[in-house]
Short mmCIF file of C-alpha atoms and ligand atoms in Angstrom, two decimals:
data_model
loop_
_atom_site.label_atom_id
_atom_site.label_comp_id
_atom_site.label_asym_id
_atom_site.label_seq_id
_atom_site.Cartn_x
_atom_site.Cartn_y
_atom_site.Cartn_z
CA MET N 196 -50.85 -93.50 -16.59
CA ILE N 197 -48.98 -96.40 -15.42
CA GLU N 198 -45.14 -96.25 -14.47
CA ILE N 199 -43.27 -99.01 -13.34
CA LYS N 200 -39.99 -97.99 -12.18
CA ASN N 201 -37.14 -100.68 -11.27
CA ILE N 202 -39.47 -102.82 -9.14
CA SER N 203 -38.19 -106.17 -7.09
CA PHE N 204 -40.73 -108.21 -5.59
CA ALA N 205 -40.42 -111.50 -3.52
CA TYR N 206 -43.23 -113.85 -1.76
CA GLY N 207 -40.86 -114.27 1.31
CA GLU N 208 -37.64 -115.62 0.19
CA THR N 209 -38.63 -116.30 -3.44
CA PRO N 210 -37.62 -113.26 -5.70
CA ILE N 211 -40.66 -113.07 -8.41
CA LEU N 212 -39.85 -110.03 -10.15
CA LYS N 213 -36.41 -108.54 -10.64
CA ASN N 214 -35.77 -105.01 -11.66
CA VAL N 215 -38.64 -104.42 -13.91
CA SER N 216 -39.60 -101.37 -15.30
CA PHE N 217 -41.96 -100.07 -18.04
CA SER N 218 -44.74 -97.81 -18.50
CA VAL N 219 -47.89 -97.50 -20.09
CA GLY N 220 -49.49 -94.33 -21.74
CA SER N 221 -53.25 -92.94 -21.19
CA SER N 222 -54.45 -94.40 -24.25
CA GLU N 223 -51.75 -97.32 -24.77
CA SER N 224 -52.49 -100.81 -24.99
CA VAL N 225 -49.82 -103.17 -23.97
CA VAL N 226 -49.77 -107.19 -24.30
CA VAL N 227 -47.78 -108.93 -21.47
CA MET N 228 -46.65 -112.39 -22.21
CA GLY N 229 -44.33 -114.99 -20.63
CA PRO N 230 -44.37 -118.74 -19.86
CA SER N 231 -46.23 -119.47 -16.68
CA GLY N 232 -44.97 -118.60 -13.36
CA SER N 233 -43.03 -115.79 -14.73
CA GLY N 234 -44.60 -113.03 -12.55
CA LYS N 235 -47.41 -111.66 -14.91
CA SER N 236 -50.31 -111.87 -12.61
CA THR N 237 -48.05 -110.48 -9.46
CA ILE N 238 -47.43 -107.39 -11.98
CA LEU N 239 -50.88 -106.75 -12.52
CA ARG N 240 -51.53 -107.33 -8.50
CA LEU N 241 -48.64 -104.53 -7.95
CA ILE N 242 -50.45 -102.25 -10.16
CA LEU N 243 -53.57 -102.48 -8.17
CA GLY N 244 -51.74 -102.06 -4.85
CA LEU N 245 -52.83 -105.27 -3.63
CA GLU N 246 -48.98 -106.18 -3.02
CA CYS N 247 -46.03 -103.55 -2.65
CA PRO N 248 -42.76 -104.10 -4.24
CA GLN N 249 -39.44 -104.46 -1.94
CA THR N 250 -37.69 -101.97 -3.93
CA GLY N 251 -38.54 -99.59 -6.88
CA GLU N 252 -41.99 -97.87 -7.33
CA ILE N 253 -45.11 -97.91 -9.12
CA LEU N 254 -47.11 -94.87 -10.11
CA VAL N 255 -50.66 -94.70 -11.03
CA ASP N 256 -51.65 -91.41 -12.39
CA GLY N 257 -48.48 -90.20 -10.92
CA LYS N 258 -49.13 -91.15 -7.45
CA ASN N 259 -47.45 -94.00 -5.56
CA ILE N 260 -50.33 -96.33 -4.48
CA CYS N 261 -48.16 -98.20 -1.82
CA HIS N 262 -47.92 -95.00 -0.06
CA LEU N 263 -51.49 -93.93 0.04
CA ARG N 264 -53.90 -94.12 2.71
CA GLU N 265 -56.89 -96.88 2.33
CA LYS N 266 -59.63 -94.36 1.04
CA GLU N 267 -57.13 -92.85 -1.39
CA LYS N 268 -56.03 -96.50 -2.62
CA GLN N 269 -59.68 -97.12 -3.02
CA GLU N 270 -60.21 -93.96 -5.16
CA ILE N 271 -57.25 -95.11 -7.24
CA ARG N 272 -58.81 -98.52 -7.58
CA LYS N 273 -62.21 -97.27 -8.67
CA ASN N 274 -60.49 -96.19 -12.04
CA ILE N 275 -58.88 -99.28 -12.78
CA GLY N 276 -60.59 -102.32 -14.00
CA MET N 277 -59.12 -105.80 -13.33
CA VAL N 278 -60.26 -108.96 -14.68
CA PHE N 279 -58.87 -111.70 -12.51
CA GLN N 280 -57.00 -114.76 -14.21
CA ASP N 281 -59.52 -116.95 -11.98
CA GLY N 282 -62.69 -114.81 -12.71
CA ALA N 283 -62.75 -114.14 -9.00
CA LEU N 284 -66.67 -113.80 -9.33
CA PHE N 285 -68.75 -113.02 -5.97
CA ASP N 286 -70.24 -116.28 -5.42
CA SER N 287 -73.02 -115.36 -3.04
CA MET N 288 -74.12 -112.91 -5.69
CA SER N 289 -76.33 -113.77 -8.84
CA VAL N 290 -74.72 -113.20 -12.11
CA TRP N 291 -76.60 -109.74 -12.75
CA GLU N 292 -75.51 -108.59 -9.27
CA ASN N 293 -72.00 -109.65 -10.36
CA VAL N 294 -71.95 -107.54 -13.38
CA GLY N 295 -73.70 -104.61 -11.92
CA PHE N 296 -71.44 -104.57 -8.79
CA TYR N 297 -69.61 -101.57 -9.74
CA LEU N 298 -72.58 -99.66 -10.42
CA LEU N 299 -74.48 -101.07 -6.91
CA GLU N 300 -71.52 -99.80 -4.93
CA HIS N 301 -70.54 -96.29 -6.44
CA SER N 302 -73.50 -95.12 -8.23
CA ASN N 303 -76.91 -93.69 -7.20
CA LEU N 304 -78.56 -95.35 -10.39
CA SER N 305 -81.90 -97.21 -9.45
CA ILE N 306 -81.89 -101.27 -9.12
CA ASP N 307 -83.97 -101.39 -12.71
CA GLU N 308 -81.44 -99.26 -14.30
CA ILE N 309 -78.46 -101.41 -13.27
CA GLY N 310 -80.17 -104.34 -14.24
CA LYS N 311 -81.01 -103.09 -17.49
CA ARG N 312 -77.11 -102.17 -18.01
CA ALA N 313 -76.08 -105.66 -16.45
CA VAL N 314 -78.25 -107.52 -19.10
CA GLU N 315 -77.37 -105.30 -21.90
CA MET N 316 -73.31 -105.94 -20.59
CA LEU N 317 -74.02 -109.65 -20.82
CA GLY N 318 -75.36 -109.81 -24.01
CA PHE N 319 -72.12 -107.50 -25.15
CA VAL N 320 -69.98 -110.50 -23.76
CA GLY N 321 -71.69 -112.63 -25.66
CA LEU N 322 -74.00 -114.12 -22.92
CA ASN N 323 -78.00 -115.07 -23.00
CA ALA N 324 -78.51 -112.67 -20.30
CA LYS N 325 -82.20 -113.85 -19.86
CA GLU N 326 -81.22 -117.46 -19.14
CA ILE N 327 -78.00 -116.75 -16.67
CA MET N 328 -78.87 -113.40 -15.10
CA ASP N 329 -80.23 -114.72 -11.79
CA LYS N 330 -78.06 -117.94 -11.47
CA LEU N 331 -75.17 -118.01 -9.05
CA PRO N 332 -71.69 -118.29 -10.89
CA GLU N 333 -71.14 -121.88 -9.81
CA GLN N 334 -74.01 -122.59 -11.88
CA LEU N 335 -72.24 -121.37 -15.27
CA SER N 336 -69.20 -122.93 -16.98
CA GLY N 337 -65.81 -121.71 -16.71
CA GLY N 338 -65.86 -119.93 -20.16
CA MET N 339 -69.34 -118.45 -19.16
CA GLN N 340 -67.91 -117.40 -15.67
CA ARG N 341 -64.66 -115.47 -17.42
CA ARG N 342 -67.15 -113.59 -19.50
CA VAL N 343 -69.24 -112.47 -16.62
CA ALA N 344 -65.90 -111.55 -15.13
CA ILE N 345 -65.01 -109.55 -17.98
CA GLY N 346 -68.39 -107.83 -18.22
CA ARG N 347 -68.39 -107.19 -14.61
CA SER N 348 -65.13 -105.23 -14.94
CA LEU N 349 -66.29 -103.06 -17.78
CA LEU N 350 -69.28 -102.21 -16.44
CA SER N 351 -67.88 -99.27 -14.39
CA THR N 352 -68.19 -95.75 -14.78
CA ALA N 353 -65.10 -94.42 -16.64
CA PRO N 354 -62.45 -96.62 -16.31
CA LYS N 355 -58.77 -94.96 -16.97
CA ALA N 356 -56.82 -98.10 -17.12
CA MET N 357 -57.92 -101.87 -17.45
CA LEU N 358 -55.70 -104.74 -16.61
CA TYR N 359 -56.78 -108.08 -18.17
CA ASP N 360 -55.16 -111.47 -16.80
CA GLU N 361 -55.75 -114.03 -19.42
CA PRO N 362 -59.09 -112.94 -20.57
CA THR N 363 -59.49 -115.55 -23.39
CA THR N 364 -58.10 -118.36 -21.87
CA GLY N 365 -60.78 -121.37 -21.98
CA LEU N 366 -63.33 -119.28 -24.39
CA ASP N 367 -64.21 -120.61 -27.85
CA PRO N 368 -62.88 -118.78 -30.83
CA GLN N 369 -65.99 -116.81 -31.34
CA SER N 370 -66.10 -115.44 -28.06
CA THR N 371 -62.39 -114.99 -27.84
CA GLU N 372 -62.83 -112.55 -30.96
CA ASN N 373 -65.80 -110.66 -29.23
CA VAL N 374 -63.80 -110.07 -26.19
CA LEU N 375 -60.66 -109.20 -28.13
CA GLU N 376 -62.90 -106.83 -29.98
CA LEU N 377 -64.53 -105.44 -27.05
CA ILE N 378 -61.15 -104.81 -25.26
CA SER N 379 -59.62 -103.13 -28.52
CA LYS N 380 -62.85 -100.98 -28.92
CA LEU N 381 -62.69 -99.55 -25.45
CA ASN N 382 -58.90 -98.86 -25.59
CA ARG N 383 -59.70 -97.09 -28.97
CA GLU N 384 -62.80 -95.22 -28.09
CA ARG N 385 -62.44 -94.41 -24.35
CA GLN N 386 -58.76 -93.82 -24.17
CA ILE N 387 -58.22 -96.55 -21.72
CA ALA N 388 -54.96 -97.58 -20.94
CA THR N 389 -55.09 -101.35 -21.35
CA ILE N 390 -52.57 -104.20 -20.38
CA VAL N 391 -53.50 -107.71 -21.53
CA VAL N 392 -51.73 -110.76 -20.08
CA THR N 393 -51.99 -113.59 -22.08
CA HIS N 394 -50.79 -117.15 -23.33
CA GLN N 395 -52.44 -117.08 -26.59
CA ILE N 396 -50.02 -115.07 -28.62
CA THR N 397 -52.19 -115.60 -31.65
CA ASP N 398 -54.90 -113.37 -30.00
CA ALA N 399 -52.59 -110.70 -28.92
CA ILE N 400 -50.92 -110.14 -32.21
CA GLY N 401 -54.28 -108.97 -33.61
CA PHE N 402 -54.61 -105.73 -31.65
CA ALA N 403 -51.86 -104.61 -29.42
CA LYS N 404 -49.12 -102.37 -31.11
CA ARG N 405 -46.68 -102.95 -28.05
CA PHE N 406 -45.35 -106.24 -26.55
CA ILE N 407 -43.80 -107.09 -23.34
CA VAL N 408 -42.20 -110.56 -22.81
CA ILE N 409 -41.58 -111.54 -19.06
CA ILE N 410 -39.31 -114.54 -18.26
CA GLU N 411 -38.27 -115.78 -15.03
CA GLY N 412 -39.14 -112.26 -13.39
CA GLU N 413 -37.39 -109.94 -15.68
CA ILE N 414 -38.25 -108.09 -18.86
CA ALA N 415 -36.70 -109.97 -21.90
CA PHE N 416 -38.41 -107.95 -24.49
CA ASP N 417 -40.20 -104.83 -24.87
CA GLY N 418 -41.31 -103.60 -28.19
CA SER N 419 -43.36 -104.05 -31.49
CA LEU N 420 -44.60 -106.81 -33.25
CA GLU N 421 -41.96 -106.56 -35.97
CA GLU N 422 -39.19 -106.30 -33.65
CA LEU N 423 -40.32 -109.28 -31.66
CA ARG N 424 -40.63 -111.55 -34.96
CA ASP N 425 -36.90 -110.52 -35.41
CA SER N 426 -35.65 -110.57 -31.73
CA LYS N 427 -32.58 -112.54 -31.60
CA ASP N 428 -32.40 -112.99 -27.83
CA LEU N 429 -32.28 -116.34 -26.93
CA LYS N 430 -34.68 -116.62 -24.21
CA VAL N 431 -37.28 -114.86 -26.45
CA LEU N 432 -36.71 -117.06 -29.32
CA GLN N 433 -37.29 -119.96 -26.69
CA PHE N 434 -40.35 -118.80 -25.86
CA LEU N 435 -41.71 -117.89 -28.99
CA ALA N 436 -40.62 -121.05 -30.51
CA PRO N 437 -43.57 -123.09 -30.08
CA PHE N 438 -45.76 -120.26 -31.63
CA ARG N 439 -43.27 -119.64 -34.38
CA LEU N 440 -45.52 -121.00 -37.17
CA SER N 441 -48.99 -119.31 -36.16
CA PHE N 442 -46.95 -116.13 -35.51
CA ASN N 443 -45.76 -116.20 -39.09
CA GLU N 444 -48.86 -117.15 -40.44
CA VAL N 445 -50.62 -114.10 -38.49
CA LEU N 446 -48.07 -111.55 -39.74
CA LYS N 447 -48.63 -112.76 -43.24
CA LYS N 448 -52.23 -112.58 -43.16
CA GLU N 449 -52.06 -109.15 -42.01
CA PHE N 450 -54.17 -110.21 -39.45
CA PHE N 451 -54.78 -106.53 -38.28
CA ASN N 452 -58.81 -106.68 -38.15
CA TYR N 453 -59.27 -105.19 -34.73
CA THR N 454 -57.13 -102.39 -34.60
CA MET R 268 -44.04 -117.52 21.35
CA LYS R 269 -42.93 -115.12 18.71
CA HIS R 270 -45.53 -116.24 16.92
CA PHE R 271 -47.86 -115.92 19.34
CA ALA R 272 -47.12 -112.42 20.38
CA TYR R 273 -46.84 -111.33 16.60
CA THR R 274 -50.46 -112.88 15.87
CA SER R 275 -51.88 -110.75 19.20
CA GLN R 276 -50.48 -107.91 17.86
CA GLU R 277 -52.04 -108.20 14.26
CA LEU R 278 -55.28 -109.24 15.78
CA PHE R 279 -55.21 -106.41 18.27
CA ILE R 280 -54.44 -103.97 14.93
CA PHE R 281 -57.20 -105.63 13.13
CA SER R 282 -59.83 -105.49 15.85
CA VAL R 283 -59.03 -101.34 16.09
CA LYS R 284 -59.41 -101.04 12.30
CA THR R 285 -62.59 -103.12 12.46
CA PHE R 286 -63.96 -100.87 15.33
CA ALA R 287 -62.99 -97.82 13.56
CA ALA R 288 -64.55 -98.65 10.42
CA ILE R 289 -67.82 -98.78 12.12
CA PHE R 290 -67.81 -95.04 12.06
CA ARG R 291 -67.05 -94.59 8.52
CA ARG R 292 -69.19 -94.50 5.48
CA PRO R 293 -70.35 -96.42 3.70
CA PHE R 294 -72.07 -98.34 5.90
CA TYR R 295 -73.71 -101.57 4.39
CA PHE R 296 -76.96 -101.73 5.68
CA THR R 297 -78.43 -104.40 3.69
CA GLU R 298 -75.58 -106.66 4.41
CA THR R 299 -75.88 -106.13 8.21
CA LYS R 300 -79.76 -106.82 8.15
CA GLU R 301 -78.76 -109.90 6.30
CA GLN R 302 -76.29 -110.67 9.07
CA MET R 303 -78.50 -109.94 12.12
CA TYR R 304 -80.97 -112.26 10.57
CA LEU R 305 -78.64 -115.14 9.98
CA ILE R 306 -77.07 -114.64 13.30
CA GLY R 307 -80.11 -113.96 15.41
CA ILE R 308 -82.73 -116.74 14.00
CA GLY R 309 -80.03 -119.15 13.08
CA SER R 310 -79.02 -119.58 16.51
CA LEU R 311 -81.99 -118.98 18.26
CA TYR R 312 -82.95 -122.82 18.47
CA LEU R 313 -79.33 -123.57 19.61
CA VAL R 314 -80.04 -120.81 22.52
CA ILE R 315 -83.25 -122.05 23.41
CA LEU R 316 -81.79 -125.63 24.01
CA THR R 317 -78.94 -124.37 25.67
CA GLY R 318 -80.86 -122.61 28.28
CA ILE R 319 -83.85 -124.76 28.85
CA PHE R 320 -81.22 -127.99 29.80
CA ALA R 321 -78.59 -125.92 31.47
CA GLY R 322 -81.27 -124.40 33.72
CA GLN R 323 -82.86 -127.55 34.52
CA GLY R 324 -79.82 -129.29 35.57
CA PHE R 325 -78.35 -126.31 37.67
CA ALA R 326 -81.78 -125.96 39.20
CA LEU R 327 -82.10 -130.14 39.87
CA ALA R 328 -78.64 -129.92 41.24
CA PHE R 329 -78.97 -127.19 43.86
CA SER R 330 -82.69 -127.78 44.82
CA ASN R 331 -81.17 -131.05 46.41
CA GLU R 332 -78.57 -129.15 48.12
CA LEU R 333 -80.69 -126.47 49.39
CA ALA R 334 -83.40 -128.76 50.54
CA ASP R 335 -80.84 -130.44 52.88
CA PHE R 336 -80.39 -126.64 54.69
CA GLY R 337 -84.23 -126.45 54.26
CA ALA R 338 -83.72 -123.51 52.22
CA LYS R 339 -85.34 -124.63 48.77
CA ASP R 340 -87.17 -121.26 48.47
CA TYR R 341 -83.84 -119.69 47.95
CA LEU R 342 -83.56 -121.69 44.56
CA GLY R 343 -84.90 -118.65 42.66
CA ARG R 344 -82.37 -116.38 43.86
CA ILE R 345 -79.30 -118.66 43.34
CA MET R 346 -80.73 -119.48 39.76
CA THR R 347 -80.89 -115.61 38.80
CA ILE R 348 -77.29 -114.89 40.25
CA ALA R 349 -75.94 -117.73 38.65
CA ILE R 350 -77.73 -117.33 34.95
CA VAL R 351 -77.87 -113.78 34.73
CA ARG R 352 -74.23 -113.22 35.50
CA GLU R 353 -72.42 -116.42 34.66
CA LEU R 354 -74.23 -119.15 33.07
CA GLY R 355 -76.30 -117.23 30.46
CA PRO R 356 -73.75 -115.00 28.78
CA VAL R 357 -71.20 -117.76 28.55
CA LEU R 358 -73.10 -120.63 27.32
CA ALA R 359 -74.84 -118.30 24.69
CA ALA R 360 -71.61 -117.06 23.77
CA LEU R 361 -70.02 -120.25 23.48
CA MET R 362 -72.68 -121.66 21.42
CA ILE R 363 -72.75 -118.42 19.06
CA ALA R 364 -68.98 -118.70 19.01
CA ALA R 365 -69.34 -122.54 17.60
CA ARG R 366 -71.94 -121.77 15.17
CA VAL R 367 -71.20 -118.38 13.88
CA ALA R 368 -67.67 -117.76 14.30
CA SER R 369 -66.80 -120.87 12.17
CA GLY R 370 -69.12 -119.91 9.44
CA ILE R 371 -67.49 -116.30 9.17
CA THR R 372 -64.09 -117.51 9.21
CA ALA R 373 -64.94 -120.10 6.39
CA GLU R 374 -66.89 -117.73 4.39
CA ILE R 375 -64.50 -114.87 4.61
CA GLY R 376 -61.36 -117.25 4.38
CA ALA R 377 -63.00 -118.72 1.23
CA MET R 378 -63.31 -115.61 -0.53
CA LYS R 379 -59.81 -114.90 0.32
CA SER R 380 -58.93 -117.97 -1.13
CA SER R 381 -60.79 -117.59 -4.18
CA ASN R 382 -59.44 -114.16 -4.90
CA GLN R 383 -62.82 -112.43 -4.08
CA ILE R 384 -61.34 -110.29 -1.39
CA ASN R 385 -58.75 -108.84 -3.93
CA ALA R 386 -61.62 -108.48 -6.25
CA LEU R 387 -63.46 -106.18 -3.64
CA LYS R 388 -60.48 -103.97 -3.22
CA SER R 389 -59.89 -103.84 -6.94
CA PHE R 390 -63.54 -102.55 -7.11
CA GLY R 391 -62.29 -99.71 -4.38
CA ILE R 392 -64.01 -101.51 -1.73
CA ASP R 393 -62.91 -101.87 1.88
CA PRO R 394 -63.27 -105.52 2.64
CA ILE R 395 -63.51 -104.46 6.53
CA GLN R 396 -66.24 -102.17 6.14
CA LYS R 397 -67.83 -104.63 3.67
CA LEU R 398 -67.65 -107.74 5.63
CA ALA R 399 -66.43 -107.53 8.81
CA VAL R 400 -68.31 -104.34 10.25
CA PRO R 401 -71.67 -105.83 9.09
CA ARG R 402 -70.79 -109.13 10.89
CA LEU R 403 -69.45 -107.12 14.24
CA ILE R 404 -72.48 -105.02 14.31
CA ALA R 405 -74.97 -107.66 13.75
CA LEU R 406 -73.16 -109.54 16.73
CA MET R 407 -73.16 -106.69 18.98
CA VAL R 408 -76.90 -106.55 18.68
CA MET R 409 -77.74 -110.03 18.45
CA VAL R 410 -75.30 -111.59 21.24
CA PRO R 411 -76.97 -109.80 24.10
CA VAL R 412 -80.57 -110.36 22.46
CA LEU R 413 -79.78 -114.30 22.43
CA THR R 414 -78.33 -114.12 26.10
CA ILE R 415 -81.49 -112.47 27.20
CA PHE R 416 -83.51 -115.20 25.49
CA CYS R 417 -81.03 -117.92 26.87
CA ASP R 418 -81.29 -116.16 30.56
CA ALA R 419 -85.27 -116.15 30.53
CA ILE R 420 -85.54 -119.85 29.05
CA ALA R 421 -83.09 -121.05 31.57
CA ILE R 422 -84.65 -119.24 34.53
CA PHE R 423 -87.91 -120.93 33.20
CA GLY R 424 -86.45 -124.35 32.92
CA GLY R 425 -85.57 -123.64 36.80
CA TYR R 426 -89.30 -123.05 37.39
CA ILE R 427 -90.16 -126.37 35.91
CA ILE R 428 -87.78 -128.17 38.25
CA ALA R 429 -88.64 -125.84 40.99
CA VAL R 430 -92.37 -126.69 40.86
CA PHE R 431 -92.38 -130.38 39.41
CA LEU R 432 -89.60 -131.86 41.33
CA ALA R 433 -88.34 -129.61 44.24
CA HIS R 434 -91.95 -128.89 45.33
CA VAL R 435 -91.03 -125.24 45.79
CA SER R 436 -94.52 -122.87 44.82
CA GLY R 437 -94.04 -121.08 41.73
CA THR R 438 -95.05 -117.93 43.27
CA MET R 439 -92.05 -118.17 45.63
CA TYR R 440 -89.36 -119.10 42.84
CA PHE R 441 -90.61 -116.03 40.85
CA ALA R 442 -90.62 -113.98 43.82
CA ALA R 443 -86.87 -114.98 44.64
CA VAL R 444 -85.87 -114.48 41.02
CA LYS R 445 -87.70 -110.92 40.87
CA GLU R 446 -85.68 -110.32 44.00
CA ARG R 447 -82.14 -110.87 42.49
CA LEU R 448 -83.23 -109.05 39.35
CA ILE R 449 -81.28 -105.93 40.24
CA PHE R 450 -79.07 -103.28 38.39
CA GLY R 451 -75.67 -105.06 39.43
CA ASN R 452 -76.76 -108.36 38.03
CA LEU R 453 -78.50 -107.10 35.08
CA PHE R 454 -75.80 -104.67 34.36
CA ILE R 455 -73.10 -107.58 34.50
CA GLY R 456 -75.48 -109.67 32.58
CA ILE R 457 -75.69 -107.13 29.85
CA ILE R 458 -72.02 -106.29 29.70
CA LYS R 459 -70.72 -109.68 29.27
CA PRO R 460 -72.37 -110.62 26.11
CA ILE R 461 -71.40 -107.06 24.40
CA VAL R 462 -67.82 -107.73 25.43
CA PHE R 463 -68.12 -111.44 23.97
CA SER R 464 -69.76 -110.21 20.61
CA PHE R 465 -66.66 -108.42 20.19
CA VAL R 466 -64.16 -111.29 20.83
CA ILE R 467 -66.18 -113.33 18.64
CA ALA R 468 -66.39 -110.75 15.43
CA PHE R 469 -62.86 -109.70 15.76
CA ILE R 470 -61.50 -113.29 16.12
CA ALA R 471 -63.78 -114.88 13.47
CA CYS R 472 -63.17 -112.26 10.63
CA TYR R 473 -59.48 -112.01 11.66
CA LYS R 474 -58.82 -115.59 11.11
CA GLY R 475 -60.82 -115.42 7.66
CA PHE R 476 -59.03 -112.54 6.52
CA THR R 477 -55.78 -114.26 7.41
CA ALA R 478 -56.53 -117.60 6.16
CA GLU R 479 -53.79 -119.07 3.73
CA GLY R 480 -53.22 -122.31 2.11
CA GLY R 481 -56.32 -123.15 0.00
CA THR R 482 -59.38 -125.36 1.20
CA LYS R 483 -57.18 -127.05 3.91
CA GLY R 484 -55.92 -123.47 5.25
CA VAL R 485 -59.74 -122.19 5.55
CA GLY R 486 -60.64 -125.51 7.57
CA LYS R 487 -57.61 -124.97 9.73
CA ALA R 488 -58.60 -121.49 10.20
CA THR R 489 -62.23 -122.29 11.00
CA THR R 490 -61.51 -124.54 13.82
CA GLU R 491 -58.88 -122.53 15.39
CA SER R 492 -61.30 -119.07 14.82
CA VAL R 493 -63.81 -121.34 16.97
CA VAL R 494 -61.41 -122.58 19.85
CA LEU R 495 -59.55 -119.07 20.41
CA ALA R 496 -63.09 -117.44 20.65
CA SER R 497 -64.35 -120.03 22.96
CA ILE R 498 -60.98 -119.54 25.09
CA VAL R 499 -60.90 -115.87 24.97
CA ILE R 500 -64.64 -115.54 25.83
CA LEU R 501 -64.08 -117.63 29.19
CA VAL R 502 -61.02 -115.52 29.97
CA VAL R 503 -62.63 -112.73 29.49
CA ASN R 504 -65.64 -113.74 31.45
CA PHE R 505 -63.41 -114.63 34.53
CA PHE R 506 -61.85 -110.88 34.10
CA ILE R 507 -65.15 -109.22 34.10
CA THR R 508 -66.47 -110.86 36.91
CA LYS R 509 -63.54 -110.23 39.08
CA LEU R 510 -63.76 -106.32 38.37
CA ALA R 511 -67.43 -106.36 38.80
CA SER R 512 -66.76 -107.97 42.21
CA THR R 513 -64.57 -105.25 42.70
CA TYR R 514 -66.26 -102.52 41.41
CA LEU R 515 -69.94 -103.14 41.60
CA LYS R 516 -69.84 -104.60 45.07
CA GLY R 517 -72.69 -102.20 46.39
CA TYR R 518 -75.09 -103.09 43.42
CA LEU R 519 -74.75 -107.10 44.02
N1 LIG Z 105 -49.48 -116.12 -2.48
C1 LIG Z 105 -48.35 -116.50 -3.13
N2 LIG Z 105 -47.53 -116.79 -2.16
C2 LIG Z 105 -46.17 -117.42 -2.58
N3 LIG Z 105 -45.89 -117.49 -4.04
C3 LIG Z 105 -46.55 -116.96 -4.68
C4 LIG Z 105 -48.26 -116.39 -4.85
N4 LIG Z 105 -48.54 -116.27 -5.71
C5 LIG Z 105 -47.67 -116.38 -6.79
N5 LIG Z 105 -46.63 -117.20 -6.05
C6 LIG Z 105 -45.52 -117.27 -7.10
O1 LIG Z 105 -45.15 -116.36 -7.71
C7 LIG Z 105 -44.69 -116.57 -9.13
C8 LIG Z 105 -45.47 -115.95 -10.18
O2 LIG Z 105 -46.57 -115.86 -9.96
P1 LIG Z 105 -47.53 -115.35 -11.35
O3 LIG Z 105 -49.04 -115.85 -10.86
O4 LIG Z 105 -47.48 -113.89 -11.00
O5 LIG Z 105 -47.34 -116.12 -12.42
P2 LIG Z 105 -47.80 -115.95 -13.92
O6 LIG Z 105 -46.83 -115.34 -14.91
O7 LIG Z 105 -49.06 -114.89 -13.80
O8 LIG Z 105 -48.34 -117.30 -14.41
P3 LIG Z 105 -49.42 -118.03 -15.21
O9 LIG Z 105 -49.21 -117.71 -16.84
O10 LIG Z 105 -49.30 -119.48 -14.91
O11 LIG Z 105 -50.59 -117.29 -14.58
C9 LIG Z 105 -44.90 -118.21 -9.37
O12 LIG Z 105 -43.92 -118.78 -9.20
C10 LIG Z 105 -45.73 -118.42 -8.15
O13 LIG Z 105 -45.42 -119.46 -7.32
MG1 LIG Z 106 -51.11 -115.52 -13.83
#
């Protein structure tokens, strides 16, 4: 579904990604981790074709999005859901219009029907729809906004891939669990290729089978949870050190309740 | 200089893209209607104030001058030519540029800096089509309409001066006005606002989409957008007047 081949990317003179390659199968789910500023969000932007790499290529569904015309890019993007790190909610639209955005734009459903589905989706991400649906995003707390953003990207017709940029940052444990459950359920039931960027390693451990660690724009690790635990790579060890305790605990408890 | 050449080229490409997008589907009708309302109703009071005071000032200055020649009855003619051809279109466009161009740039710039433009793209939406085209069309309709308002009110302002200060009879004044409301003058008076609407829309949207550097960057882009649009309006106005005086000679 998504193939990244030897891409390098720089903002102006500053190199951000160096020779990054990995691919994600059509029903696979991958967790991407790495320190702040290592280029994780940049990879997601590249997959959507919002930026183009200087070298290498990215194929989505076999097509190089950077070589496509605007109309064709739009068609590809309709099949990919993205949760932006900062939510990026449309601040002049109400909460329900945000959540129903995809359907309002791309479907022939009636407003009532879209409203109904938006309310359902708000409930699904653990929000009290009645109370907030007519509010503006700025009237919500940060965590609520994030859940609205997740709901917005999930309420589309049939995404083939979902990209989540730190979906659980700033959420309370209950919502975190709900959101992760949702992500993993969608991935399993609808066979959606899934990339989750996260800092919260303990969350990530729960549901993905494959982990990628990006450090300073390079792939430092790509493999299973066991391999990650046993990795002897110095950079990876260093990155994991702060999480070591919770990491072991999670493994010990066999906390695989999502999969 | 290199920067200037680059920006003009980018602005040109953006303008062509935006213009072409008018004819592509989907057409965002609701957004267009909303923009028409915001731009039209929102700028009306400004245009009315501008028209009334500019018209009165102009009439006052000229009625004294004309009185010296015993040609006060020509006031209506001079007012019509000056307002319909030059003053009305330029003043209305400058006012709309100040109010609307800043708003458009600020709004699109804020959307860019908060990642909303990227979010639109991620939903398979063309931001030019969704944001720029409705504003362009709304301006294409509203700038001419507001200009006509401005013209009418300025000429009316002249009438007040004519009757109460210059002692020209109202009938004389309007007869003279009517005499100069001929094809050539009206044509120039309507072409100008249409061209200015493009100037305002292209510059304001372009500055918004290219705003960089957070809140401060958006502020800077907003100022630049108004300044640039105003200057371009004045320059373009000169060239239209120049072209008209060459090619429309027989109709003026
Ligand atoms: N628009 C931009 N212009 C210039 N540099 C940028 C831009 N966006 C990001 N960068 C730089 O690119 C690098 C990678 O950014 P990116 O957002 O991908 O990091 P990240 O891994 O997602 O970090 P975090 O975990 O903090 O979200 C950073 O060093 C950042 O300074
Ligand atoms: Mg990030």
